[in-house]
């Protein structure tokens, strides 16, 4: 089936929904998401969204904290723009119906603090901020007559001149995007979506690792699509590991223990109940994430153990139960009473700082193609994202991209577009792959390779080994792809392989230790 819209949005997390709400008054919007509309990292965000709301804090301090966390390689102009725009974007979220906790007097937002922040500036909704944001935005979307939201539609590839039979390389000037091919996961048909403007808001790629806080939908689809379309990607070596996911090996995704708990006074301890962060950084448990995750990784390796502890017992019982109700209930379910027991924690892959390179308007290197949210790389995070700056980046760039896309759509000339010449997906001669094990086993192998060789601490040898092992997996999977009817599982596996390859390639090319990229073979700046 063929569909034509003004604005096509791939992804229904904070980035996609915010963009859709902004452009909807200017044309017909279609949002595709590959599962349920609410499923994505946004729903799982706990800590909150960082913004300077009162003059007890300042833009300069938030800017400085972001630059320090980013380890000297953030784009300063982007940092300044994002942080100064934050209060306006927060007000819009509130207008859409998102509730943030207020202080006891009820007149001001209640603000939390997280690692790397010099002030209390995290707006939150208890410890389930993302679920509240997703709820509020989805409600606003459902109420909008110009927006159609379609679940279970898996975007496979963006459509470019390549699909018109032209040769497209990374040197081709003016690669253009005309929409996407998407698999309807209910009917197994592949539809053609043509659009004047397309936004990729497909989230992260945490599932290239075995242990991740990100949901199973986070398979790097947007990044992989742009890679195949020969677009520009940036900073993929900077995979952020959250220091404190709950140690519960059977659980996927790994449940997060928010950094806001350390902000409230919880302390990291080794298996003997002794503090250790003083050996690594004077900011102790509230040092930026890259430093804390590396410290935990090191302590775990020295002691030969699979987890350490977060001790929240010093926080008052009522503050713990009322301020962190989701974590309290979750741990209790597993027999851990956080008011009395220490919480077993270990790092988990959490956030991809790099992605599809975009300019300040969210425009990618491919014409008519925008990207926002975790799949994009704006320059805000540099080598390491400051906690709670991700939701902020998503709303700021959704706004900027929307403003630009509206202009783009208004000048679009349908008669000059090649829409009518774009072919539908050709699945002729493909057979159904009846051996799911080929996919599930390969995915496990890939995650093991990435976890063991491309994790928190890297080396030249480990990266080389990962590269070679991945090569074999890549060739086998491409063979399978070339003869099989396309499924969501196979498509995701290809995307995970492409993303892993890109992370390794970018890591090999980075010849200094900076931010989240740390190799025992390289020297550090500090
Ligand atoms: P997501 O919310 O991940 O949504 C991605 C969307 O893309 C989904 O709708 C999915 O269906 C769709 N999609 C993906 N691929 C396809 C495809 N091929 N076809 C169709 N649709 C597709 N950041 C903060 O700033 N503060 C926090 O407190 C915070 N806490 C976090 C806690 C956890 C546990 C996690 C995992 C992350 C946290 N982050 C936090 C990071 C932040 O939540 C994410 O970076 C952000 O929500 C990403 O939003 P997004 O809109 O880019 O993508
Ligand atoms: C957390 O709540 O610790 C996660 C915050 C983030 O990833 O920004």
Coordinates of C-alpha atoms and ligand atoms in Angstrom, one line a residue:
X1 CA 0.0 0.0 0.0
X2 CA 1.2 3.6 -0.7
X3 CA 0.7 6.5 1.6
X4 CA 1.5 10.2 1.1
X5 CA 1.8 12.7 4.0
X6 CA 3.4 16.1 4.6
X7 CA 5.3 15.1 7.8
X8 CA 6.4 11.5 8.5
X9 CA 7.6 10.8 12.0
X10 CA 9.4 7.5 12.8
X11 CA 9.1 7.1 16.6
X12 CA 6.7 7.9 19.3
X13 CA 9.0 8.8 22.2
X14 CA 9.5 12.3 23.5
X15 CA 11.3 13.5 20.3
X16 CA 8.8 12.2 17.8
X17 CA 5.7 13.2 19.7
X18 CA 7.0 16.7 20.5
X19 CA 7.8 17.3 16.8
X20 CA 4.4 15.9 15.7
X21 CA 2.5 18.3 18.0
X22 CA 4.5 21.3 16.7
X23 CA 4.0 20.6 13.0
X24 CA 0.5 19.3 13.0
X25 CA -1.2 22.7 12.4
X26 CA 0.8 23.0 9.1
X27 CA -0.1 19.7 7.5
X28 CA -0.9 16.0 7.7
X29 CA 1.3 14.1 10.1
X30 CA 1.8 10.3 10.3
X31 CA 3.7 8.8 13.2
X32 CA 5.0 5.2 12.8
X33 CA 6.2 3.2 15.8
X34 CA 7.3 -0.4 15.7
X35 CA 5.5 -1.6 18.8
X36 CA 3.0 -0.1 21.2
X37 CA 3.0 3.7 21.1
X38 CA 4.3 4.1 24.6
X39 CA 7.1 1.6 24.3
X40 CA 10.5 3.3 24.1
X41 CA 13.2 4.7 26.5
X42 CA 11.1 7.7 27.2
X43 CA 8.7 5.7 29.3
X44 CA 11.5 4.3 31.5
X45 CA 13.2 7.7 32.3
X46 CA 13.3 8.0 36.0
X47 CA 15.4 11.0 37.1
X48 CA 13.9 13.8 35.1
X49 CA 14.7 16.7 32.8
X50 CA 17.3 19.3 33.5
X51 CA 16.5 23.0 33.2
X52 CA 17.4 26.2 35.0
X53 CA 14.0 27.4 36.3
X54 CA 14.9 29.8 39.1
X55 CA 17.6 32.4 39.8
X56 CA 19.0 30.3 42.6
X57 CA 20.7 28.5 39.7
X58 CA 22.1 30.0 36.4
X59 CA 22.4 29.1 32.7
X60 CA 26.1 29.6 33.1
X61 CA 26.3 26.9 35.7
X62 CA 24.3 24.4 33.7
X63 CA 26.4 25.2 30.7
X64 CA 29.6 24.7 32.6
X65 CA 28.4 21.4 34.1
X66 CA 27.4 20.1 30.6
X67 CA 30.8 21.1 29.2
X68 CA 32.7 19.4 32.0
X69 CA 30.7 16.2 31.7
X70 CA 31.3 16.3 27.9
X71 CA 35.0 16.2 28.6
X72 CA 35.9 19.2 26.5
X73 CA 34.4 18.1 23.2
X74 CA 30.8 19.5 23.3
X75 CA 29.8 22.0 20.7
X76 CA 29.7 25.1 23.0
X77 CA 27.1 27.0 20.9
X78 CA 24.8 24.0 20.9
X79 CA 25.2 23.7 24.7
X80 CA 24.4 27.4 25.2
X81 CA 21.4 27.3 22.8
X82 CA 19.9 24.1 24.3
X83 CA 20.2 25.2 27.9
X84 CA 18.9 28.7 27.3
X85 CA 15.8 27.3 25.4
X86 CA 15.1 24.8 28.2
X87 CA 12.6 26.8 30.3
X88 CA 10.4 27.6 27.3
X89 CA 10.3 23.9 26.3
X90 CA 9.4 22.9 29.9
X91 CA 6.5 25.3 29.9
X92 CA 5.2 23.7 26.7
X93 CA 5.4 20.2 28.2
X94 CA 3.3 21.6 31.1
X95 CA 0.8 23.1 28.6
X96 CA 0.5 19.7 26.9
X97 CA -0.5 18.3 30.3
X98 CA 2.7 16.8 31.7
X99 CA 2.8 17.0 35.6
X100 CA 6.1 17.7 37.3
X101 CA 6.3 17.5 41.1
X102 CA 5.9 20.7 43.0
X103 CA 7.7 21.7 46.2
X104 CA 5.9 21.5 49.6
X105 CA 4.6 25.1 49.2
X106 CA 3.2 24.2 45.8
X107 CA 4.5 27.3 44.1
X108 CA 7.7 26.0 42.6
X109 CA 8.9 22.9 40.9
X110 CA 10.5 20.4 43.3
X111 CA 14.1 20.0 41.9
X112 CA 16.4 17.0 42.2
X113 CA 20.2 16.8 41.7
X114 CA 22.1 14.2 39.8
X115 CA 25.8 13.3 39.1
X116 CA 27.8 16.1 37.5
X117 CA 25.2 18.8 38.3
X118 CA 26.4 21.6 40.6
X119 CA 22.8 22.6 41.5
X120 CA 19.4 21.0 42.1
X121 CA 17.8 21.5 38.7
X122 CA 16.1 18.2 37.7
X123 CA 12.3 18.5 37.2
X124 CA 10.7 15.2 37.8
X125 CA 7.6 13.3 38.5
X126 CA 8.4 11.1 41.5
X127 CA 10.9 8.5 40.0
X128 CA 8.8 7.9 36.9
X129 CA 9.2 11.1 35.0
X130 CA 9.4 9.5 31.5
X131 CA 6.1 7.6 32.0
X132 CA 4.4 10.9 32.9
X133 CA 5.9 12.7 29.9
X134 CA 4.9 9.9 27.5
X135 CA 1.4 9.9 29.0
X136 CA 0.9 13.6 28.6
X137 CA 2.3 13.8 25.1
X138 CA 0.3 10.7 23.9
X139 CA -2.9 12.3 25.3
X140 CA -2.2 15.5 23.4
X141 CA -1.5 13.5 20.2
X142 CA -4.7 11.5 20.5
X143 CA -6.6 14.8 20.8
X144 CA -5.2 16.2 17.6
X145 CA -7.2 15.8 14.4
X146 CA -4.2 16.2 12.0
X147 CA -2.1 13.4 13.5
X148 CA -2.4 9.7 12.7
X149 CA -0.4 7.4 15.0
X150 CA 0.2 3.9 13.6
X151 CA 1.5 1.1 15.9
X152 CA 3.3 -2.1 14.8
X153 CA 4.8 -0.4 11.7
X154 CA 8.5 -1.2 11.4
X155 CA 10.5 1.3 9.3
X156 CA 13.0 -0.8 7.3
X157 CA 14.8 1.8 5.1
X158 CA 14.6 5.4 4.1
X159 CA 13.8 5.9 0.5
X160 CA 16.4 7.8 -1.5
X161 CA 17.6 8.2 -5.1
X162 CA 19.1 4.7 -4.6
X163 CA 15.6 3.3 -4.9
X164 CA 15.2 5.1 -8.3
X165 CA 18.1 3.1 -9.6
X166 CA 20.8 5.8 -9.1
X167 CA 24.2 5.0 -7.5
X168 CA 24.4 6.7 -4.1
X169 CA 27.7 6.9 -2.2
X170 CA 28.7 8.9 0.8
X171 CA 30.2 11.4 -1.7
X172 CA 27.0 11.9 -3.6
X173 CA 25.9 15.5 -3.1
X174 CA 22.3 16.2 -2.2
X175 CA 21.1 12.7 -1.2
X176 CA 17.4 13.1 -0.7
X177 CA 14.9 11.3 1.5
X178 CA 11.4 10.7 0.1
X179 CA 10.0 8.7 3.0
X180 CA 10.4 5.1 4.2
X181 CA 9.5 1.5 3.5
X182 CA 7.8 0.0 6.5
X183 CA 6.8 -3.5 7.4
X184 CA 3.2 -3.8 8.8
X185 CA 4.0 -6.3 11.6
X186 CA 0.3 -7.4 11.7
X187 CA -0.2 -8.2 8.0
X188 CA 3.5 -8.7 7.1
X189 CA 3.1 -6.4 4.1
X190 CA 5.6 -3.8 3.2
X191 CA 4.1 -0.3 2.7
X192 CA 5.6 2.7 0.9
X193 CA 5.3 5.9 2.9
X194 CA 6.1 9.0 0.9
X195 CA 6.6 12.3 2.7
X196 CA 7.7 15.9 2.1
X197 CA 9.7 15.7 5.3
X198 CA 10.7 12.7 7.4
X199 CA 11.9 12.8 11.0
X200 CA 13.8 9.9 12.5
X201 CA 13.2 9.7 16.3
X202 CA 14.0 6.0 16.7
X203 CA 15.8 6.2 20.0
X204 CA 19.0 4.4 21.1
X205 CA 20.9 1.2 20.4
X206 CA 21.4 -0.2 24.0
X207 CA 20.6 -3.7 22.8
X208 CA 24.0 -4.1 21.1
X209 CA 25.0 -5.1 24.6
X210 CA 23.8 -8.0 26.8
X211 CA 23.0 -5.8 29.8
X212 CA 21.1 -2.6 29.1
X213 CA 18.6 -0.4 30.8
X214 CA 17.0 0.4 27.4
X215 CA 13.9 -1.5 26.2
X216 CA 14.0 -4.2 23.5
X217 CA 12.9 -1.7 20.8
X218 CA 16.3 0.2 21.2
X219 CA 18.1 -1.5 18.3
X220 CA 19.6 1.5 16.6
X221 CA 17.3 1.3 13.6
X222 CA 17.5 5.0 12.7
X223 CA 21.3 5.1 12.8
X224 CA 21.5 1.9 10.7
X225 CA 19.0 3.3 8.1
X226 CA 21.1 6.4 7.7
X227 CA 24.3 4.4 7.5
X228 CA 22.8 2.3 4.6
X229 CA 21.5 5.5 3.0
X230 CA 25.1 6.9 3.1
X231 CA 24.3 9.7 5.5
X232 CA 26.7 11.2 8.1
X233 CA 27.0 9.7 11.6
X234 CA 29.1 11.0 14.5
X235 CA 30.5 10.1 17.9
X236 CA 29.3 6.5 18.0
X237 CA 32.2 5.5 20.2
X238 CA 30.6 7.3 23.2
X239 CA 28.2 4.7 24.6
X240 CA 27.2 5.7 28.1
X241 CA 26.9 3.0 30.8
X242 CA 24.7 3.9 33.7
X243 CA 26.6 3.1 36.9
X244 CA 23.6 1.7 38.8
X245 CA 21.3 -0.8 37.2
X246 CA 19.7 -3.2 39.6
X247 CA 21.6 -6.5 39.6
X248 CA 19.0 -9.1 38.6
X249 CA 20.6 -11.0 35.7
X250 CA 17.4 -12.6 34.4
X251 CA 15.6 -9.3 33.9
X252 CA 15.6 -7.5 30.5
X253 CA 15.8 -4.5 30.3
X254 CA 17.9 -4.0 33.4
X255 CA 15.9 -2.0 35.9
X256 CA 17.4 1.4 36.7
X257 CA 18.3 2.8 40.1
X258 CA 18.1 6.5 39.3
X259 CA 21.1 8.8 39.9
X260 CA 18.7 11.1 41.8
X261 CA 19.0 8.6 44.6
X262 CA 22.7 9.4 44.9
X263 CA 21.7 13.0 44.6
X264 CA 19.5 12.5 47.7
X265 CA 22.4 10.9 49.6
X266 CA 22.8 7.2 48.6
X267 CA 26.4 6.1 48.6
X268 CA 28.2 3.5 46.5
X269 CA 29.9 0.7 48.6
X270 CA 31.9 -2.4 47.8
X271 CA 30.9 -5.9 48.8
X272 CA 32.3 -5.4 52.3
X273 CA 30.2 -2.3 52.7
X274 CA 33.1 0.1 52.4
X275 CA 33.0 3.3 50.4
X276 CA 35.4 3.4 47.4
X277 CA 34.7 6.5 45.3
X278 CA 37.2 8.6 47.2
X279 CA 39.9 6.6 45.3
X280 CA 38.6 7.9 42.0
X281 CA 37.1 11.4 42.2
X282 CA 36.6 14.1 44.8
X283 CA 32.9 14.4 43.8
X284 CA 32.6 10.8 45.1
X285 CA 29.3 9.1 44.2
X286 CA 28.1 12.2 42.3
X287 CA 31.0 12.4 39.9
X288 CA 29.9 12.3 36.2
X289 CA 28.7 9.0 34.9
X290 CA 31.7 7.9 32.9
X291 CA 33.9 8.2 35.9
X292 CA 31.5 6.4 38.3
X293 CA 30.8 3.6 35.8
X294 CA 34.6 3.0 35.3
X295 CA 35.2 3.1 39.0
X296 CA 32.5 0.4 39.6
X297 CA 33.8 -1.7 36.7
X298 CA 37.3 -1.5 38.1
X299 CA 36.2 -2.4 41.7
X300 CA 34.1 -5.3 40.3
X301 CA 37.1 -6.6 38.4
X302 CA 39.5 -6.3 41.3
X303 CA 37.1 -8.2 43.6
X304 CA 36.0 -10.6 40.9
X305 CA 32.3 -10.0 41.6
X306 CA 29.3 -9.2 39.5
X307 CA 27.8 -6.4 41.5
X308 CA 28.5 -3.8 44.2
X309 CA 26.1 -1.9 46.5
X310 CA 24.2 1.3 46.6
X311 CA 23.4 2.2 50.2
X312 CA 20.3 4.4 50.4
X313 CA 19.7 3.7 54.1
X314 CA 21.0 7.1 55.1
X315 CA 18.0 8.7 53.3
X316 CA 15.0 9.0 55.6
X317 CA 12.5 6.2 55.3
X318 CA 9.6 8.4 54.3
X319 CA 11.7 10.3 51.8
X320 CA 12.7 7.0 50.2
X321 CA 9.2 5.6 50.0
X322 CA 7.5 8.8 48.9
X323 CA 10.3 10.1 46.6
X324 CA 11.3 6.8 45.0
X325 CA 8.0 4.7 45.0
X326 CA 8.8 2.8 41.8
X327 CA 12.2 1.7 43.0
X328 CA 11.0 0.9 46.5
X329 CA 8.2 -1.3 45.2
X330 CA 10.4 -3.0 42.6
X331 CA 13.2 -3.9 45.1
X332 CA 10.6 -5.1 47.7
X333 CA 9.2 -7.5 45.0
X334 CA 12.7 -9.0 44.9
X335 CA 13.0 -9.2 48.7
X336 CA 15.2 -6.1 49.1
X337 CA 13.8 -3.5 51.5
X338 CA 15.8 -0.4 50.5
X339 CA 15.1 1.3 53.8
X340 CA 17.0 -1.5 55.5
X341 CA 19.1 -3.4 52.9
X342 CA 21.8 -2.2 50.5
X343 CA 20.8 -2.4 46.8
X344 CA 23.0 -4.7 44.5
X345 CA 24.0 -2.7 41.4
X346 CA 26.1 -2.9 38.3
X347 CA 26.7 -0.7 35.2
X348 CA 24.5 -1.3 32.2
X349 CA 24.5 0.2 28.6
X350 CA 22.2 3.1 28.8
X351 CA 22.5 5.9 26.3
X352 CA 24.2 6.4 22.9
X353 CA 25.7 9.9 22.9
X354 CA 26.5 9.8 19.2
X355 CA 24.2 9.2 16.2
X356 CA 22.9 10.8 13.1
X357 CA 24.8 14.1 12.7
X358 CA 22.4 17.0 12.6
X359 CA 22.7 20.8 12.5
X360 CA 21.1 23.2 14.9
X361 CA 17.8 22.7 13.1
X362 CA 17.9 18.9 13.4
X363 CA 18.6 18.6 9.7
X364 CA 20.7 15.6 8.8
X365 CA 23.2 15.4 5.9
X366 CA 20.3 13.9 3.8
X367 CA 17.9 16.5 2.4
X368 CA 14.3 16.4 3.8
X369 CA 15.5 14.1 6.6
X370 CA 15.6 15.3 10.2
X371 CA 16.6 13.5 13.3
X372 CA 15.9 14.2 17.0
X373 CA 16.2 12.5 20.3
X374 CA 18.6 9.8 21.1
X375 CA 19.2 8.6 17.5
X376 CA 20.7 12.1 16.7
X377 CA 24.1 13.7 17.4
X378 CA 23.7 17.4 18.0
X379 CA 27.0 18.1 19.8
X380 CA 25.4 18.8 23.1
X381 CA 26.8 15.7 24.9
X382 CA 30.4 15.7 23.6
X383 CA 32.2 12.7 25.1
X384 CA 29.7 12.0 27.8
X385 CA 26.1 13.1 28.4
X386 CA 25.3 15.0 31.6
X387 CA 22.4 13.3 33.5
X388 CA 18.9 14.4 32.5
X389 CA 20.1 16.4 29.5
X390 CA 18.7 13.8 27.1
X391 CA 15.0 14.5 27.5
X392 CA 15.9 18.2 27.3
X393 CA 17.8 17.8 24.1
X394 CA 14.9 15.8 22.6
X395 CA 12.4 18.6 23.2
X396 CA 14.7 21.4 22.2
X397 CA 15.6 19.7 18.9
X398 CA 12.1 18.5 18.2
X399 CA 11.1 22.2 18.4
X400 CA 14.0 23.4 16.2
X401 CA 13.4 20.7 13.6
X402 CA 9.7 21.4 13.5
X403 CA 10.2 25.1 12.8
X404 CA 12.6 24.3 10.0
X405 CA 10.5 21.4 8.6
X406 CA 7.4 23.7 8.4
X407 CA 9.4 26.0 6.1
X408 CA 10.7 23.1 4.0
X409 CA 7.2 21.7 3.5
X410 CA 5.8 25.1 2.5
X411 CA 8.3 25.2 -0.4
X412 CA 7.9 21.6 -1.5
X413 CA 7.1 21.3 -5.2
X414 CA 5.1 18.1 -5.8
X415 CA 5.4 18.3 -9.6
X416 CA 9.2 18.2 -9.3
X417 CA 9.3 15.4 -6.8
X418 CA 10.0 11.8 -8.0
X419 CA 7.2 10.3 -5.8
X420 CA 5.4 8.7 -8.7
X421 CA 8.5 7.0 -9.9
X422 CA 9.3 5.4 -6.6
X423 CA 8.8 1.6 -6.8
X424 CA 7.2 -0.4 -4.1
X425 CA 9.2 -2.9 -2.1
X426 CA 10.2 -6.0 -4.1
X427 CA 10.0 -9.2 -2.2
X428 CA 10.0 -11.5 -5.2
X429 CA 11.8 -14.8 -4.8
X430 CA 12.2 -14.5 -1.1
X431 CA 11.5 -17.5 1.2
X432 CA 10.4 -17.6 4.7
X433 CA 13.2 -18.2 7.2
X434 CA 12.0 -21.0 9.3
X435 CA 15.0 -21.2 11.6
X436 CA 14.6 -18.5 14.2
X437 CA 17.6 -19.9 16.0
X438 CA 19.8 -18.4 13.2
X439 CA 18.6 -15.0 14.4
X440 CA 18.3 -15.4 18.2
X441 CA 21.7 -17.1 18.5
X442 CA 23.5 -14.5 16.3
X443 CA 22.0 -11.7 18.4
X444 CA 23.3 -13.3 21.6
X445 CA 26.8 -13.8 20.0
X446 CA 26.8 -10.2 18.9
X447 CA 25.8 -8.9 22.4
X448 CA 28.5 -11.0 24.0
X449 CA 31.2 -9.7 21.6
X450 CA 30.2 -6.1 22.3
X451 CA 30.0 -6.6 26.1
X452 CA 33.3 -8.4 26.4
X453 CA 35.4 -6.4 23.9
X454 CA 33.7 -3.0 23.4
X455 CA 32.5 -2.2 26.9
X456 CA 33.5 0.4 29.5
X457 CA 37.2 -0.4 29.2
X458 CA 38.6 -1.1 25.7
X459 CA 41.9 -2.0 24.2
X460 CA 43.3 -2.1 20.6
X461 CA 43.3 -5.9 20.7
X462 CA 39.8 -6.2 22.0
X463 CA 38.5 -3.8 19.4
X464 CA 40.3 -5.7 16.6
X465 CA 39.0 -9.0 17.9
X466 CA 35.4 -7.6 18.0
X467 CA 35.8 -6.3 14.5
X468 CA 36.9 -9.7 13.1
X469 CA 34.2 -11.7 15.0
X470 CA 31.5 -9.2 13.8
X471 CA 32.6 -9.6 10.2
X472 CA 31.7 -13.2 10.2
X473 CA 28.3 -12.5 11.8
X474 CA 27.7 -9.8 9.2
X475 CA 28.4 -12.0 6.2
X476 CA 26.2 -14.8 7.5
X477 CA 23.3 -12.4 8.3
X478 CA 23.5 -10.7 4.9
X479 CA 23.3 -14.1 3.2
X480 CA 20.2 -14.8 5.3
X481 CA 18.7 -11.4 4.5
X482 CA 19.3 -11.8 0.7
X483 CA 17.2 -15.0 0.5
X484 CA 14.6 -14.4 3.3
X485 CA 11.2 -12.8 3.5
X486 CA 11.8 -9.8 5.7
X487 CA 10.8 -9.9 9.3
X488 CA 11.1 -7.5 12.2
X489 CA 13.6 -9.8 13.9
X490 CA 15.8 -10.1 10.9
X491 CA 15.7 -6.4 10.3
X492 CA 16.6 -5.6 13.9
X493 CA 19.5 -8.0 13.8
X494 CA 20.9 -6.3 10.7
X495 CA 20.6 -3.0 12.4
X496 CA 22.3 -4.2 15.6
X497 CA 25.1 -5.6 13.5
X498 CA 25.4 -2.3 11.6
X499 CA 25.4 -0.3 14.8
X500 CA 28.0 -2.5 16.5
X501 CA 30.2 -2.2 13.4
X502 CA 29.9 1.6 13.6
X503 CA 30.7 1.7 17.3
X504 CA 33.8 -0.4 16.9
X505 CA 34.9 1.6 13.8
X506 CA 34.5 4.9 15.6
X507 CA 36.2 3.5 18.7
X508 CA 39.2 2.3 16.7
X509 CA 39.5 5.8 15.1
X510 CA 39.5 7.7 18.4
X511 CA 43.2 7.8 19.4
X512 CA 42.8 9.5 22.8
X513 CA 40.9 8.7 26.0
X514 CA 38.1 11.1 26.2
X515 CA 34.7 11.0 27.9
X516 CA 33.2 7.6 27.7
X517 CA 35.8 6.2 25.3
X518 CA 38.5 4.6 27.5
X519 CA 41.2 2.3 26.2
X520 CA 44.1 0.8 28.2
X521 CA 46.3 1.5 25.1
X522 CA 45.7 5.2 25.0
X523 CA 46.7 8.1 27.1
X524 CA 44.3 10.3 29.0
X525 CA 44.3 14.1 28.8
X526 CA 44.1 14.6 32.6
Ligands
LIG1 P1 12.5 6.6 22.5 O1 11.7 7.1 23.6 O2 13.4 5.4 22.8 O3 11.4 6.1 21.4 C1 11.8 5.5 20.2 C2 10.6 5.3 19.3 O4 11.1 4.9 18.0 C3 9.7 4.2 19.7 O5 8.3 4.7 19.5 C4 9.9 3.1 18.8 O6 8.8 2.3 18.5 C5 10.3 3.8 17.5 N1 11.1 3.1 16.6 C6 12.4 2.7 16.7 N2 12.8 2.0 15.6 C7 11.7 2.0 14.8 C8 11.5 1.5 13.5 N3 12.5 0.8 12.8 N4 10.3 1.7 12.9 C9 9.3 2.3 13.6 N5 9.5 2.9 14.8 C10 10.7 2.7 15.4 N6 17.2 10.8 30.0 C11 17.0 12.0 30.7 O7 17.2 13.1 30.3 N7 16.5 11.9 32.0 C12 16.3 10.7 32.6 O8 15.8 10.6 33.7 C13 16.5 9.5 31.9 N8 16.3 8.3 32.4 C14 16.4 7.2 31.7 C15 16.1 5.9 32.2 C16 16.2 4.8 31.5 C17 15.9 3.4 32.1 C18 16.6 4.9 30.1 C19 16.7 3.7 29.3 C20 16.9 6.1 29.6 C21 16.8 7.3 30.3 N9 17.1 8.5 29.8 C22 16.9 9.6 30.5 C23 17.4 8.7 28.4 C24 16.1 9.1 27.7 O9 15.0 8.5 28.3 C25 16.1 8.7 26.2 O10 17.3 9.1 25.6 C26 14.9 9.4 25.5 O11 13.7 9.1 26.1 C27 14.9 9.0 24.1 O12 13.7 9.5 23.5 P2 13.5 9.3 22.0 O13 12.2 10.0 21.6 O14 14.7 9.6 21.2 O15 13.3 7.7 21.8
LIG2 C1 18.7 8.5 36.0 O1 17.6 8.7 36.5 O2 19.7 8.2 36.7 C2 18.9 8.5 34.6 C3 19.0 9.9 34.2 C4 19.6 10.0 32.8 O3 19.9 9.0 32.1 O4 19.7 11.1 32.3

